[in-house]
Amino acid sequence: MKITFYGQNTLALKIGEINVLVDPFITGNDLAKDKVDINELKADYILLTHAHQDHTLDAEAIAKNTGAIIVSNFEIANHYEAKGFEVHPMNHGGSWDFEFGNVKYVNAIHTSSFPDGSYGGQPGGFVIEGEHKNIYIAGDTALCMDMKLIPMQTELDLAVLPIGDNFTMGVDDAIIASDFIECDKILGCHYDTFGYIEIDHEEAKRKFYEKGKDLMLLEIGESIEL
Ligand code: NI
Ligand code: MN
C-alpha cells in the first residue's frame, strides 16, 4: 500500500491497482494549492470522514474528473447522490468489502456540517484493511475511549492521527490515542494549515520518540510505502 500526503487530511492510497483518495482539500489550502494539481489526481473511490470544508472542498471536482465513487456517512452520501454522483453510504460501526479491501466507518468525536451549514451527519474515521496492511484514518476527532475498540479486531500497521490541536487532538492526546489503538507508527495530519493548528514539528516528533513511538510528518506530495 502506497500512501501519499497532500496536506491537512488529504491522502492518496494506492492499494493494488485501486486509487483511494481521502478528504480532498487542496485548492483551498495555501500550503498545497501550488504543489498539487487536482486534475492530475487519480481516484476510483473518494472517502470522506466528515462534511467540513477542509475535508470535502475538492471532492466534487475530482469525482467529476475521475468518476470516483464517494464513500461516506449516510447524510454525506445522500448529499452527493442528489448532485448526481455515484456514492456508497455507510454509517458508524458498519464495514464493507470493497474491491481494494475492507472499510469500517468508526466513531469520531467532532462535528460535521457542510460549508453552508447543512447537516453532514456524524463525523467518523476509517479502518481500512487492504493488501495485507491495515490502517486507521482517524479523521477529525478528540481522543476517545472508542479508539480502544479498534485493536480488538484489527492489528494496525499505521495510524493517521490529527495532531494540530484546537479543532482536534493535539500531540499529547495523539500519543495516548496511539496507546489506545496499539499502534506506534503514526502519520501526523491536520496541522499547520491554519494559524490555529500550527505546530512545532521537532517537538512533536520528540514527544512521540520519548514514548517509543514514531511520528512521521510528510512533505506535501511525499509518499510512504507500507
Ligand atoms: Ni472538521
Ligand atoms: Mn478538519
mmCIF file of C-alpha atoms and ligand atoms in Angstrom:
data_model
loop_
_atom_site.group_PDB
_atom_site.id
_atom_site.type_symbol
_atom_site.label_atom_id
_atom_site.label_comp_id
_atom_site.label_asym_id
_atom_site.label_seq_id
_atom_site.Cartn_x
_atom_site.Cartn_y
_atom_site.Cartn_z
ATOM 1 C CA MET A 1 0.000 0.000 0.000
ATOM 2 C CA LYS A 2 1.383 3.379 -1.019
ATOM 3 C CA ILE A 3 0.260 6.432 0.942
ATOM 4 C CA THR A 4 0.787 9.990 -0.313
ATOM 5 C CA PHE A 5 0.123 13.040 1.862
ATOM 6 C CA TYR A 6 -1.366 16.140 0.215
ATOM 7 C CA GLY A 7 -1.792 18.353 3.273
ATOM 8 C CA GLN A 8 -4.429 18.696 6.020
ATOM 9 C CA ASN A 9 -6.201 15.288 5.953
ATOM 10 C CA THR A 10 -5.833 14.639 2.226
ATOM 11 C CA LEU A 11 -4.306 11.236 1.489
ATOM 12 C CA ALA A 12 -3.984 9.184 -1.654
ATOM 13 C CA LEU A 13 -3.848 5.437 -1.080
ATOM 14 C CA LYS A 14 -2.738 3.100 -3.831
ATOM 15 C CA ILE A 15 -3.974 -0.325 -2.869
ATOM 16 C CA GLY A 16 -3.127 -2.837 -5.581
ATOM 17 C CA GLU A 17 -4.360 -1.156 -8.762
ATOM 18 C CA ILE A 18 -7.041 0.885 -6.987
ATOM 19 C CA ASN A 19 -6.673 4.579 -6.153
ATOM 20 C CA VAL A 20 -8.435 5.730 -2.993
ATOM 21 C CA LEU A 21 -8.433 9.425 -2.171
ATOM 22 C CA VAL A 22 -9.316 10.604 1.337
ATOM 23 C CA ASP A 23 -10.713 14.044 2.308
ATOM 24 C CA PRO A 24 -9.571 16.078 -0.718
ATOM 25 C CA PHE A 25 -8.827 19.680 0.310
ATOM 26 C CA ILE A 26 -6.208 21.208 -1.946
ATOM 27 C CA THR A 27 -7.471 24.277 -3.833
ATOM 28 C CA GLY A 28 -8.314 25.960 -0.524
ATOM 29 C CA ASN A 29 -5.055 25.001 1.191
ATOM 30 C CA ASP A 30 -2.349 27.658 0.795
ATOM 31 C CA LEU A 31 0.290 25.032 1.629
ATOM 32 C CA ALA A 32 -0.859 22.623 -1.108
ATOM 33 C CA LYS A 33 -2.586 24.522 -3.914
ATOM 34 C CA ASP A 34 0.575 25.423 -5.844
ATOM 35 C CA LYS A 35 2.114 21.985 -5.383
ATOM 36 C CA VAL A 36 -0.766 19.714 -6.341
ATOM 37 C CA ASP A 37 -2.976 19.842 -9.447
ATOM 38 C CA ILE A 38 -6.315 18.273 -8.605
ATOM 39 C CA ASN A 39 -6.833 17.489 -12.295
ATOM 40 C CA GLU A 40 -3.936 15.061 -12.100
ATOM 41 C CA LEU A 41 -5.175 13.168 -9.053
ATOM 42 C CA LYS A 42 -6.426 9.653 -9.686
ATOM 43 C CA ALA A 43 -9.381 8.307 -7.767
ATOM 44 C CA ASP A 44 -11.536 5.228 -8.070
ATOM 45 C CA TYR A 45 -13.010 5.995 -4.644
ATOM 46 C CA ILE A 46 -13.163 9.160 -2.548
ATOM 47 C CA LEU A 47 -13.551 8.545 1.189
ATOM 48 C CA LEU A 48 -14.874 11.469 3.240
ATOM 49 C CA THR A 49 -14.580 11.384 7.028
ATOM 50 C CA HIS A 50 -17.000 14.292 7.549
ATOM 51 C CA ALA A 51 -18.532 17.261 5.763
ATOM 52 C CA HIS A 52 -16.302 20.133 6.864
ATOM 53 C CA GLN A 53 -14.842 22.141 4.015
ATOM 54 C CA ASP A 54 -11.238 21.296 4.886
ATOM 55 C CA HIS A 55 -12.150 17.671 4.079
ATOM 56 C CA THR A 56 -14.588 17.930 1.187
ATOM 57 C CA LEU A 57 -13.787 21.071 -0.819
ATOM 58 C CA ASP A 58 -12.388 19.313 -3.899
ATOM 59 C CA ALA A 59 -14.459 16.119 -3.723
ATOM 60 C CA GLU A 60 -16.952 17.209 -6.393
ATOM 61 C CA ALA A 61 -14.359 18.414 -8.902
ATOM 62 C CA ILE A 62 -12.287 15.256 -8.526
ATOM 63 C CA ALA A 63 -15.318 12.950 -8.634
ATOM 64 C CA LYS A 64 -16.412 14.723 -11.828
ATOM 65 C CA ASN A 65 -12.956 14.250 -13.391
ATOM 66 C CA THR A 66 -12.499 10.659 -12.379
ATOM 67 C CA GLY A 67 -15.965 9.160 -11.960
ATOM 68 C CA ALA A 68 -14.909 8.099 -8.457
ATOM 69 C CA ILE A 69 -17.437 6.586 -6.062
ATOM 70 C CA ILE A 70 -17.874 8.755 -2.944
ATOM 71 C CA VAL A 71 -17.876 6.754 0.299
ATOM 72 C CA SER A 72 -19.023 8.444 3.475
ATOM 73 C CA ASN A 73 -21.723 8.511 6.095
ATOM 74 C CA PHE A 74 -25.369 8.283 5.031
ATOM 75 C CA GLU A 75 -26.062 12.029 5.040
ATOM 76 C CA ILE A 76 -22.925 12.992 3.115
ATOM 77 C CA ALA A 77 -23.519 10.197 0.613
ATOM 78 C CA ASN A 78 -27.108 11.420 0.110
ATOM 79 C CA HIS A 79 -25.834 14.972 -0.404
ATOM 80 C CA TYR A 80 -23.575 13.889 -3.265
ATOM 81 C CA GLU A 81 -26.040 11.380 -4.719
ATOM 82 C CA ALA A 82 -28.572 14.209 -5.071
ATOM 83 C CA LYS A 83 -25.982 16.044 -7.167
ATOM 84 C CA GLY A 84 -25.643 13.075 -9.488
ATOM 85 C CA PHE A 85 -22.532 11.419 -8.104
ATOM 86 C CA GLU A 86 -22.118 7.698 -7.545
ATOM 87 C CA VAL A 87 -21.957 7.013 -3.822
ATOM 88 C CA HIS A 88 -21.648 4.275 -1.239
ATOM 89 C CA PRO A 89 -23.343 5.248 2.048
ATOM 90 C CA MET A 90 -22.084 3.819 5.326
ATOM 91 C CA ASN A 91 -22.666 4.516 8.995
ATOM 92 C CA HIS A 92 -20.843 4.057 12.253
ATOM 93 C CA GLY A 93 -19.764 0.533 13.100
ATOM 94 C CA GLY A 94 -20.536 -0.746 9.625
ATOM 95 C CA SER A 95 -17.988 -2.290 7.316
ATOM 96 C CA TRP A 96 -17.985 -3.257 3.661
ATOM 97 C CA ASP A 97 -15.739 -5.305 1.396
ATOM 98 C CA PHE A 98 -14.699 -3.016 -1.443
ATOM 99 C CA GLU A 99 -12.562 -4.236 -4.349
ATOM 100 C CA PHE A 100 -9.481 -2.800 -2.611
ATOM 101 C CA GLY A 101 -10.229 -4.171 0.842
ATOM 102 C CA ASN A 102 -12.485 -3.881 3.845
ATOM 103 C CA VAL A 103 -13.513 -0.464 5.141
ATOM 104 C CA LYS A 104 -15.086 0.164 8.531
ATOM 105 C CA TYR A 105 -16.581 3.556 9.383
ATOM 106 C CA VAL A 106 -15.665 4.159 13.012
ATOM 107 C CA ASN A 107 -16.530 6.713 15.656
ATOM 108 C CA ALA A 108 -15.012 10.153 15.910
ATOM 109 C CA ILE A 109 -15.871 12.950 18.306
ATOM 110 C CA HIS A 110 -16.199 16.145 16.289
ATOM 111 C CA THR A 111 -18.938 17.872 14.229
ATOM 112 C CA SER A 112 -19.886 17.547 10.559
ATOM 113 C CA SER A 113 -21.739 20.437 8.923
ATOM 114 C CA PHE A 114 -21.326 21.326 5.238
ATOM 115 C CA PRO A 115 -19.907 24.796 4.478
ATOM 116 C CA ASP A 116 -23.478 26.162 4.013
ATOM 117 C CA GLY A 117 -24.403 24.905 7.476
ATOM 118 C CA SER A 118 -26.483 21.956 6.286
ATOM 119 C CA TYR A 119 -26.362 18.687 8.186
ATOM 120 C CA GLY A 120 -23.494 16.357 7.367
ATOM 121 C CA GLY A 121 -24.403 13.506 9.682
ATOM 122 C CA GLN A 122 -21.991 12.451 12.385
ATOM 123 C CA PRO A 123 -18.239 12.523 11.735
ATOM 124 C CA GLY A 124 -16.179 9.375 11.545
ATOM 125 C CA GLY A 125 -12.906 7.747 10.703
ATOM 126 C CA PHE A 126 -11.980 4.740 8.591
ATOM 127 C CA VAL A 127 -10.223 1.478 9.337
ATOM 128 C CA ILE A 128 -9.008 0.090 6.021
ATOM 129 C CA GLU A 129 -7.752 -3.463 5.654
ATOM 130 C CA GLY A 130 -6.216 -3.883 2.224
ATOM 131 C CA GLU A 131 -3.324 -5.700 0.584
ATOM 132 C CA HIS A 132 -2.386 -7.337 3.926
ATOM 133 C CA LYS A 133 -1.877 -3.917 5.523
ATOM 134 C CA ASN A 134 -4.225 -2.275 7.985
ATOM 135 C CA ILE A 135 -4.510 1.443 8.538
ATOM 136 C CA TYR A 136 -6.661 3.709 10.677
ATOM 137 C CA ILE A 137 -7.526 7.160 9.407
ATOM 138 C CA ALA A 138 -8.980 8.872 12.453
ATOM 139 C CA GLY A 139 -10.413 11.935 10.713
ATOM 140 C CA ASP A 140 -11.002 14.956 12.910
ATOM 141 C CA THR A 141 -11.538 13.695 16.414
ATOM 142 C CA ALA A 142 -10.948 14.162 20.076
ATOM 143 C CA LEU A 143 -9.175 11.454 21.983
ATOM 144 C CA CYS A 144 -11.910 8.976 22.853
ATOM 145 C CA MET A 145 -12.265 5.621 24.563
ATOM 146 C CA ASP A 146 -13.901 4.118 21.460
ATOM 147 C CA MET A 147 -10.429 4.015 19.908
ATOM 148 C CA LYS A 148 -9.774 1.047 22.205
ATOM 149 C CA LEU A 149 -12.261 -0.993 20.171
ATOM 150 C CA ILE A 150 -10.097 -0.868 17.060
ATOM 151 C CA PRO A 151 -7.239 -3.193 18.129
ATOM 152 C CA MET A 152 -9.771 -5.728 19.419
ATOM 153 C CA GLN A 153 -10.455 -6.506 15.763
ATOM 154 C CA THR A 154 -7.605 -5.080 13.717
ATOM 155 C CA GLU A 155 -3.860 -5.138 14.139
ATOM 156 C CA LEU A 156 -2.824 -1.781 12.702
ATOM 157 C CA ASP A 157 0.288 -1.188 10.610
ATOM 158 C CA LEU A 158 -0.177 2.581 10.552
ATOM 159 C CA ALA A 159 -2.497 5.203 12.005
ATOM 160 C CA VAL A 160 -3.119 8.650 10.565
ATOM 161 C CA LEU A 161 -3.919 10.886 13.518
ATOM 162 C CA PRO A 162 -4.686 14.607 13.753
ATOM 163 C CA ILE A 163 -2.091 16.407 15.870
ATOM 164 C CA GLY A 164 -2.814 20.112 15.297
ATOM 165 C CA ASP A 165 -4.848 20.686 18.471
ATOM 166 C CA ASN A 166 -7.592 23.349 18.794
ATOM 167 C CA PHE A 167 -10.085 21.592 16.442
ATOM 168 C CA THR A 168 -8.878 18.030 17.125
ATOM 169 C CA MET A 169 -6.451 16.107 19.290
ATOM 170 C CA GLY A 170 -3.075 17.686 19.816
ATOM 171 C CA VAL A 171 0.220 15.840 20.106
ATOM 172 C CA ASP A 172 -0.153 14.763 23.749
ATOM 173 C CA ASP A 173 -3.620 13.287 23.198
ATOM 174 C CA ALA A 174 -2.491 11.649 19.951
ATOM 175 C CA ILE A 175 0.231 9.849 21.909
ATOM 176 C CA ILE A 176 -2.443 8.457 24.245
ATOM 177 C CA ALA A 177 -4.554 7.566 21.194
ATOM 178 C CA SER A 178 -1.656 5.568 19.791
ATOM 179 C CA ASP A 179 -1.641 3.577 23.036
ATOM 180 C CA PHE A 180 -5.408 3.012 22.766
ATOM 181 C CA ILE A 181 -5.146 1.738 19.188
ATOM 182 C CA GLU A 182 -1.962 -0.242 19.946
ATOM 183 C CA CYS A 183 -0.076 1.264 17.037
ATOM 184 C CA ASP A 184 3.266 3.030 17.437
ATOM 185 C CA LYS A 185 3.671 4.029 13.803
ATOM 186 C CA ILE A 186 1.832 7.323 13.325
ATOM 187 C CA LEU A 187 1.442 9.616 10.356
ATOM 188 C CA GLY A 188 0.515 13.086 11.575
ATOM 189 C CA CYS A 189 -2.144 15.160 9.835
ATOM 190 C CA HIS A 190 -4.367 18.209 10.391
ATOM 191 C CA TYR A 191 -1.565 20.584 11.375
ATOM 192 C CA ASP A 192 -0.042 23.828 10.030
ATOM 193 C CA THR A 193 -2.848 24.523 7.528
ATOM 194 C CA PHE A 194 -4.291 27.435 9.510
ATOM 195 C CA GLY A 195 -2.888 29.606 12.283
ATOM 196 C CA TYR A 196 -4.876 27.755 14.941
ATOM 197 C CA ILE A 197 -3.159 24.458 14.205
ATOM 198 C CA GLU A 198 0.476 25.370 13.606
ATOM 199 C CA ILE A 199 2.803 23.012 15.466
ATOM 200 C CA ASP A 200 6.499 22.658 16.274
ATOM 201 C CA HIS A 201 7.500 19.629 14.168
ATOM 202 C CA GLU A 202 10.641 18.735 16.079
ATOM 203 C CA GLU A 203 8.920 18.947 19.447
ATOM 204 C CA ALA A 204 6.049 16.762 18.217
ATOM 205 C CA LYS A 205 8.430 14.116 16.870
ATOM 206 C CA ARG A 206 10.496 14.210 20.062
ATOM 207 C CA LYS A 207 7.435 13.675 22.262
ATOM 208 C CA PHE A 208 6.473 10.574 20.278
ATOM 209 C CA TYR A 209 10.076 9.340 20.236
ATOM 210 C CA GLU A 210 10.331 9.648 24.029
ATOM 211 C CA LYS A 211 7.360 7.257 24.323
ATOM 212 C CA GLY A 212 8.986 4.760 21.968
ATOM 213 C CA LYS A 213 6.768 5.771 19.053
ATOM 214 C CA ASP A 214 7.426 7.007 15.549
ATOM 215 C CA LEU A 215 5.692 10.178 14.296
ATOM 216 C CA MET A 216 6.088 10.787 10.575
ATOM 217 C CA LEU A 217 5.419 14.246 9.161
ATOM 218 C CA LEU A 218 5.485 14.111 5.369
ATOM 219 C CA GLU A 219 6.060 16.954 2.940
ATOM 220 C CA ILE A 220 3.106 17.735 0.704
ATOM 221 C CA GLY A 221 3.253 15.216 -2.137
ATOM 222 C CA GLU A 222 5.585 12.868 -0.251
ATOM 223 C CA SER A 223 4.781 9.143 -0.117
ATOM 224 C CA ILE A 224 5.480 6.170 2.085
ATOM 225 C CA GLU A 225 5.168 2.504 1.275
ATOM 226 C CA LEU A 226 3.675 0.139 3.824
HETATM 227 NI NI NI B 1 -13.561 19.008 10.856
HETATM 228 MN MN MN B 2 -10.744 19.463 9.733
#
